[in-house]
Amino acid sequence: YKQWFLDWYSIRVADVCVLDAHEHIRAFGENYGLLKEKSLRIFLSSPLTPVDKPRSNLGRNEFIVHYHGTYIGLHGVEYIVRAAKLVEHKPRIKFKMVGSGQLLDEMKTLAQKLGLKNIEFLGRLPEYEDVLEKIQEADVLLGAFGTTPRAHWVIMNKIYEGMVFGKAIVSANTPAMRELFINRENVLFCRVGDAEDLANKILELERDESLKEKIGLGALNTFKQKLSPKMLLGEFLNDLKKII
């Protein structure tokens, strides 16, 4: 209740509330009484400079599926682990899991229980640059798959990081994600909280190199066209002037 009150009070005393998706604004209106007319959306983006073109991994024996983030319910890591079980008949598919958090030990136990040999928990890497290198090594970058309400409201930071490097992103089909992404153009959507559908999407990208490249390039171009910090700042200032 204390956290709810702090959020409610902060919204009440603010002149303008800035959130990262229209769906987030809608949810705050429903849960905290946030007025739409004093709300602004600005995508989070990333300070990273987008690459000229995605790194090619053609000719490599491994097909790397990358996850990085915290192990909380919002991210739905359980569905990633269970998807790894469903694709284990494809030995070249390897899951690389970067990060730490409250559910990490539980996810390791689940992977052990399932007898997985195709998933590696790398923990928290020493430097942010190490995470960026792992992203660039990947064929697929995983977003979020959790079933909590907040999972529908936001676009994760990792999504923007994947876009910068032109990675094929697979993530749950949520209202917030649909504000920026089009299925099979700059993302490959799967159903929320569905390990089988996630596994099927990974298998599709593993066998269809052209689709993987199309989605990765689409994500990169979307970042360049819509998400540069300068562009977002200009939109934000224009919208702010309208409210003021």
Short mmCIF file of C-alpha atoms in Angstrom, two decimals:
data_model
loop_
_atom_site.label_atom_id
_atom_site.label_comp_id
_atom_site.label_asym_id
_atom_site.label_seq_id
_atom_site.Cartn_x
_atom_site.Cartn_y
_atom_site.Cartn_z
CA TYR A 1 0.00 0.00 0.00
CA LYS A 2 2.85 2.41 0.81
CA GLN A 3 4.27 2.10 -2.71
CA TRP A 4 0.82 2.60 -4.24
CA PHE A 5 0.32 5.73 -2.14
CA LEU A 6 3.69 7.17 -3.15
CA ASP A 7 2.86 6.66 -6.83
CA TRP A 8 -0.64 8.08 -6.38
CA TYR A 9 0.65 11.13 -4.47
CA SER A 10 3.47 11.81 -6.95
CA ILE A 11 0.97 11.84 -9.80
CA ARG A 12 -1.39 14.13 -7.90
CA VAL A 13 1.22 16.83 -7.17
CA ALA A 14 2.93 16.71 -10.60
CA ASP A 15 2.08 19.20 -13.32
CA VAL A 16 3.21 16.80 -16.05
CA CYS A 17 3.75 13.02 -15.92
CA VAL A 18 6.12 11.45 -18.44
CA LEU A 19 5.76 7.75 -19.23
CA ASP A 20 7.24 5.51 -21.90
CA ALA A 21 4.08 4.22 -23.63
CA HIS A 22 0.47 5.27 -24.16
CA GLU A 23 -0.51 1.94 -22.60
CA HIS A 24 1.50 2.91 -19.51
CA ILE A 25 -0.41 6.19 -19.36
CA ARG A 26 -3.71 4.35 -19.72
CA ALA A 27 -2.79 1.93 -16.91
CA PHE A 28 -1.76 4.77 -14.60
CA GLY A 29 -5.07 6.47 -15.31
CA GLU A 30 -6.92 3.29 -14.37
CA ASN A 31 -4.84 2.53 -11.27
CA TYR A 32 -3.89 5.97 -9.94
CA GLY A 33 -6.27 8.42 -11.55
CA LEU A 34 -3.65 9.99 -13.84
CA LEU A 35 -5.27 12.53 -16.15
CA LYS A 36 -4.46 11.95 -19.81
CA GLU A 37 -4.26 15.68 -20.52
CA LYS A 38 -1.27 16.11 -18.23
CA SER A 39 0.58 13.04 -19.53
CA LEU A 40 3.32 12.74 -22.12
CA ARG A 41 4.75 9.68 -23.80
CA ILE A 42 8.40 9.46 -24.68
CA PHE A 43 10.04 6.21 -25.73
CA LEU A 44 13.07 5.32 -23.62
CA SER A 45 15.45 4.79 -26.56
CA SER A 46 19.18 4.26 -25.88
CA PRO A 47 22.29 6.46 -25.78
CA LEU A 48 24.14 3.86 -27.85
CA THR A 49 25.08 4.74 -31.43
CA PRO A 50 23.30 2.42 -33.89
CA VAL A 51 25.53 0.30 -36.12
CA ASP A 52 25.69 0.93 -39.86
CA LYS A 53 24.61 -2.65 -40.49
CA PRO A 54 24.04 -5.73 -38.29
CA ARG A 55 26.93 -8.09 -37.63
CA SER A 56 26.67 -11.25 -39.71
CA ASN A 57 26.96 -14.63 -37.99
CA LEU A 58 26.70 -16.70 -41.17
CA GLY A 59 28.83 -19.82 -41.19
CA ARG A 60 28.87 -20.21 -37.41
CA ASN A 61 27.82 -23.57 -36.01
CA GLU A 62 25.91 -22.07 -33.08
CA PHE A 63 22.61 -20.19 -33.23
CA ILE A 64 22.72 -18.00 -30.13
CA VAL A 65 19.55 -16.90 -28.35
CA HIS A 66 20.42 -14.07 -25.97
CA TYR A 67 18.70 -12.82 -22.82
CA HIS A 68 19.90 -10.14 -20.45
CA GLY A 69 18.09 -8.54 -17.56
CA THR A 70 16.90 -9.11 -14.05
CA TYR A 71 15.20 -12.31 -13.00
CA ILE A 72 11.81 -10.95 -11.97
CA GLY A 73 8.31 -12.08 -12.86
CA LEU A 74 7.89 -9.22 -15.30
CA HIS A 75 10.42 -10.75 -17.69
CA GLY A 76 8.94 -14.25 -17.69
CA VAL A 77 12.26 -16.10 -17.66
CA GLU A 78 10.49 -19.36 -16.84
CA TYR A 79 9.01 -19.36 -20.34
CA ILE A 80 12.48 -18.94 -21.83
CA VAL A 81 13.80 -21.91 -19.87
CA ARG A 82 10.84 -24.07 -20.89
CA ALA A 83 11.24 -22.96 -24.51
CA ALA A 84 14.86 -24.13 -24.35
CA LYS A 85 13.56 -27.59 -23.47
CA LEU A 86 11.25 -27.57 -26.50
CA VAL A 87 14.06 -26.76 -28.95
CA GLU A 88 16.70 -29.09 -27.51
CA HIS A 89 16.33 -31.38 -30.54
CA LYS A 90 18.18 -28.61 -32.43
CA PRO A 91 21.67 -28.87 -30.92
CA ARG A 92 23.01 -25.73 -32.61
CA ILE A 93 20.53 -23.52 -30.70
CA LYS A 94 22.19 -22.22 -27.53
CA PHE A 95 20.64 -19.96 -24.90
CA LYS A 96 22.95 -17.43 -23.22
CA MET A 97 21.42 -15.88 -20.10
CA VAL A 98 23.04 -12.72 -18.70
CA GLY A 99 22.05 -11.05 -15.43
CA SER A 100 20.96 -11.74 -11.87
CA GLY A 101 17.92 -11.31 -9.66
CA GLN A 102 15.49 -12.86 -7.23
CA LEU A 103 14.43 -15.79 -9.44
CA LEU A 104 17.87 -16.74 -10.78
CA ASP A 105 18.41 -19.70 -8.46
CA GLU A 106 14.88 -20.92 -9.15
CA MET A 107 15.49 -20.76 -12.91
CA LYS A 108 18.79 -22.64 -12.57
CA THR A 109 16.98 -25.32 -10.57
CA LEU A 110 14.29 -25.55 -13.24
CA ALA A 111 16.88 -25.91 -16.00
CA GLN A 112 18.62 -28.64 -14.02
CA LYS A 113 15.32 -30.43 -13.39
CA LEU A 114 14.57 -30.34 -17.14
CA GLY A 115 18.04 -31.71 -17.88
CA LEU A 116 18.94 -28.81 -20.17
CA LYS A 117 22.32 -28.81 -21.91
CA ASN A 118 21.55 -25.92 -24.25
CA ILE A 119 21.29 -23.08 -21.73
CA GLU A 120 24.09 -21.22 -19.97
CA PHE A 121 23.58 -18.85 -17.03
CA LEU A 122 26.40 -16.32 -17.26
CA GLY A 123 25.38 -14.24 -14.26
CA ARG A 124 26.07 -10.53 -14.02
CA LEU A 125 28.94 -9.51 -16.28
CA PRO A 126 31.68 -7.17 -14.94
CA GLU A 127 31.18 -4.34 -17.44
CA TYR A 128 28.31 -3.01 -19.53
CA GLU A 129 30.55 -3.35 -22.59
CA ASP A 130 30.64 -7.10 -21.92
CA VAL A 131 26.85 -7.21 -22.16
CA LEU A 132 26.95 -5.27 -25.43
CA GLU A 133 29.43 -7.75 -26.87
CA LYS A 134 27.14 -10.64 -25.94
CA ILE A 135 24.26 -8.89 -27.70
CA GLN A 136 26.34 -8.52 -30.85
CA GLU A 137 27.30 -12.20 -30.78
CA ALA A 138 23.63 -13.23 -30.69
CA ASP A 139 21.35 -14.28 -33.52
CA VAL A 140 18.18 -13.56 -31.55
CA LEU A 141 17.54 -11.18 -28.67
CA LEU A 142 14.73 -12.05 -26.26
CA GLY A 143 12.46 -9.43 -24.76
CA ALA A 144 9.89 -10.09 -22.05
CA PHE A 145 7.25 -12.80 -21.75
CA GLY A 146 5.75 -12.36 -18.29
CA THR A 147 2.03 -12.29 -17.52
CA THR A 148 2.09 -9.54 -14.87
CA PRO A 149 0.06 -6.40 -15.69
CA ARG A 150 3.16 -4.20 -15.93
CA ALA A 151 4.59 -6.49 -18.63
CA HIS A 152 1.84 -5.15 -20.90
CA TRP A 153 2.56 -1.49 -20.12
CA VAL A 154 6.23 -1.02 -21.00
CA ILE A 155 8.97 -1.66 -23.55
CA MET A 156 12.09 -3.08 -21.90
CA ASN A 157 15.47 -1.35 -22.15
CA LYS A 158 16.97 -4.51 -23.63
CA ILE A 159 14.65 -4.15 -26.63
CA TYR A 160 16.21 -0.81 -27.54
CA GLU A 161 19.69 -2.24 -27.07
CA GLY A 162 18.86 -5.05 -29.47
CA MET A 163 17.55 -2.54 -32.02
CA VAL A 164 20.80 -0.55 -31.93
CA PHE A 165 22.70 -3.63 -33.12
CA GLY A 166 20.09 -4.77 -35.63
CA LYS A 167 19.17 -7.96 -33.81
CA ALA A 168 16.11 -10.08 -34.56
CA ILE A 169 13.96 -9.50 -31.49
CA VAL A 170 11.41 -11.97 -30.18
CA SER A 171 9.06 -10.66 -27.51
CA ALA A 172 5.52 -11.06 -26.23
CA ASN A 173 2.76 -9.33 -28.17
CA THR A 174 1.63 -6.59 -25.77
CA PRO A 175 -0.16 -3.24 -26.19
CA ALA A 176 2.99 -1.24 -25.38
CA MET A 177 5.11 -3.19 -27.87
CA ARG A 178 2.52 -2.64 -30.61
CA GLU A 179 3.00 1.12 -30.27
CA LEU A 180 6.42 0.81 -31.90
CA PHE A 181 6.64 -2.62 -33.51
CA ILE A 182 4.98 -4.44 -36.38
CA ASN A 183 5.04 -8.22 -36.36
CA ARG A 184 7.47 -9.75 -38.88
CA GLU A 185 8.72 -6.31 -39.90
CA ASN A 186 10.86 -5.21 -36.94
CA VAL A 187 9.99 -7.85 -34.34
CA LEU A 188 8.69 -11.40 -34.14
CA PHE A 189 5.83 -11.52 -31.67
CA CYS A 190 4.83 -14.55 -29.63
CA ARG A 191 1.94 -15.06 -27.26
CA VAL A 192 2.27 -13.82 -23.69
CA GLY A 193 3.31 -16.51 -21.20
CA ASP A 194 3.52 -19.24 -23.84
CA ALA A 195 6.76 -21.24 -23.92
CA GLU A 196 5.60 -23.37 -26.85
CA ASP A 197 4.88 -20.36 -29.04
CA LEU A 198 8.20 -18.79 -28.04
CA ALA A 199 9.99 -22.01 -28.99
CA ASN A 200 8.22 -22.07 -32.36
CA LYS A 201 9.30 -18.51 -33.12
CA ILE A 202 12.93 -19.30 -32.25
CA LEU A 203 12.82 -22.37 -34.49
CA GLU A 204 11.37 -20.29 -37.32
CA LEU A 205 14.21 -17.79 -37.15
CA GLU A 206 16.79 -20.57 -36.91
CA ARG A 207 15.64 -22.09 -40.18
CA ASP A 208 14.79 -18.84 -42.00
CA GLU A 209 17.90 -16.66 -42.27
CA SER A 210 16.18 -14.15 -44.55
CA LEU A 211 13.39 -13.53 -42.02
CA LYS A 212 15.95 -13.12 -39.24
CA GLU A 213 17.87 -10.55 -41.30
CA LYS A 214 14.68 -8.71 -42.31
CA ILE A 215 13.50 -8.34 -38.71
CA GLY A 216 16.93 -7.27 -37.47
CA LEU A 217 17.33 -4.67 -40.19
CA GLY A 218 13.76 -3.49 -39.61
CA ALA A 219 14.50 -2.98 -35.91
CA LEU A 220 17.71 -1.07 -36.71
CA ASN A 221 15.96 1.20 -39.22
CA THR A 222 13.11 1.86 -36.79
CA PHE A 223 15.63 3.01 -34.21
CA LYS A 224 17.36 5.31 -36.69
CA GLN A 225 14.09 6.78 -37.99
CA LYS A 226 12.16 7.18 -34.73
CA LEU A 227 14.32 6.78 -31.64
CA SER A 228 17.37 9.02 -31.84
CA PRO A 229 17.66 11.01 -28.59
CA LYS A 230 17.67 14.28 -30.56
CA MET A 231 14.45 13.34 -32.36
CA LEU A 232 12.71 12.22 -29.18
CA LEU A 233 13.80 15.36 -27.32
CA GLY A 234 12.34 17.54 -30.07
CA GLU A 235 9.00 15.70 -29.90
CA PHE A 236 9.01 15.88 -26.12
CA LEU A 237 9.61 19.64 -26.04
CA ASN A 238 6.88 20.25 -28.61
CA ASP A 239 4.38 18.19 -26.62
CA LEU A 240 5.44 19.85 -23.38
CA LYS A 241 4.80 23.31 -24.86
CA LYS A 242 1.26 22.25 -25.73
CA ILE A 243 0.55 21.28 -22.12
CA ILE A 244 2.16 24.40 -20.67
#
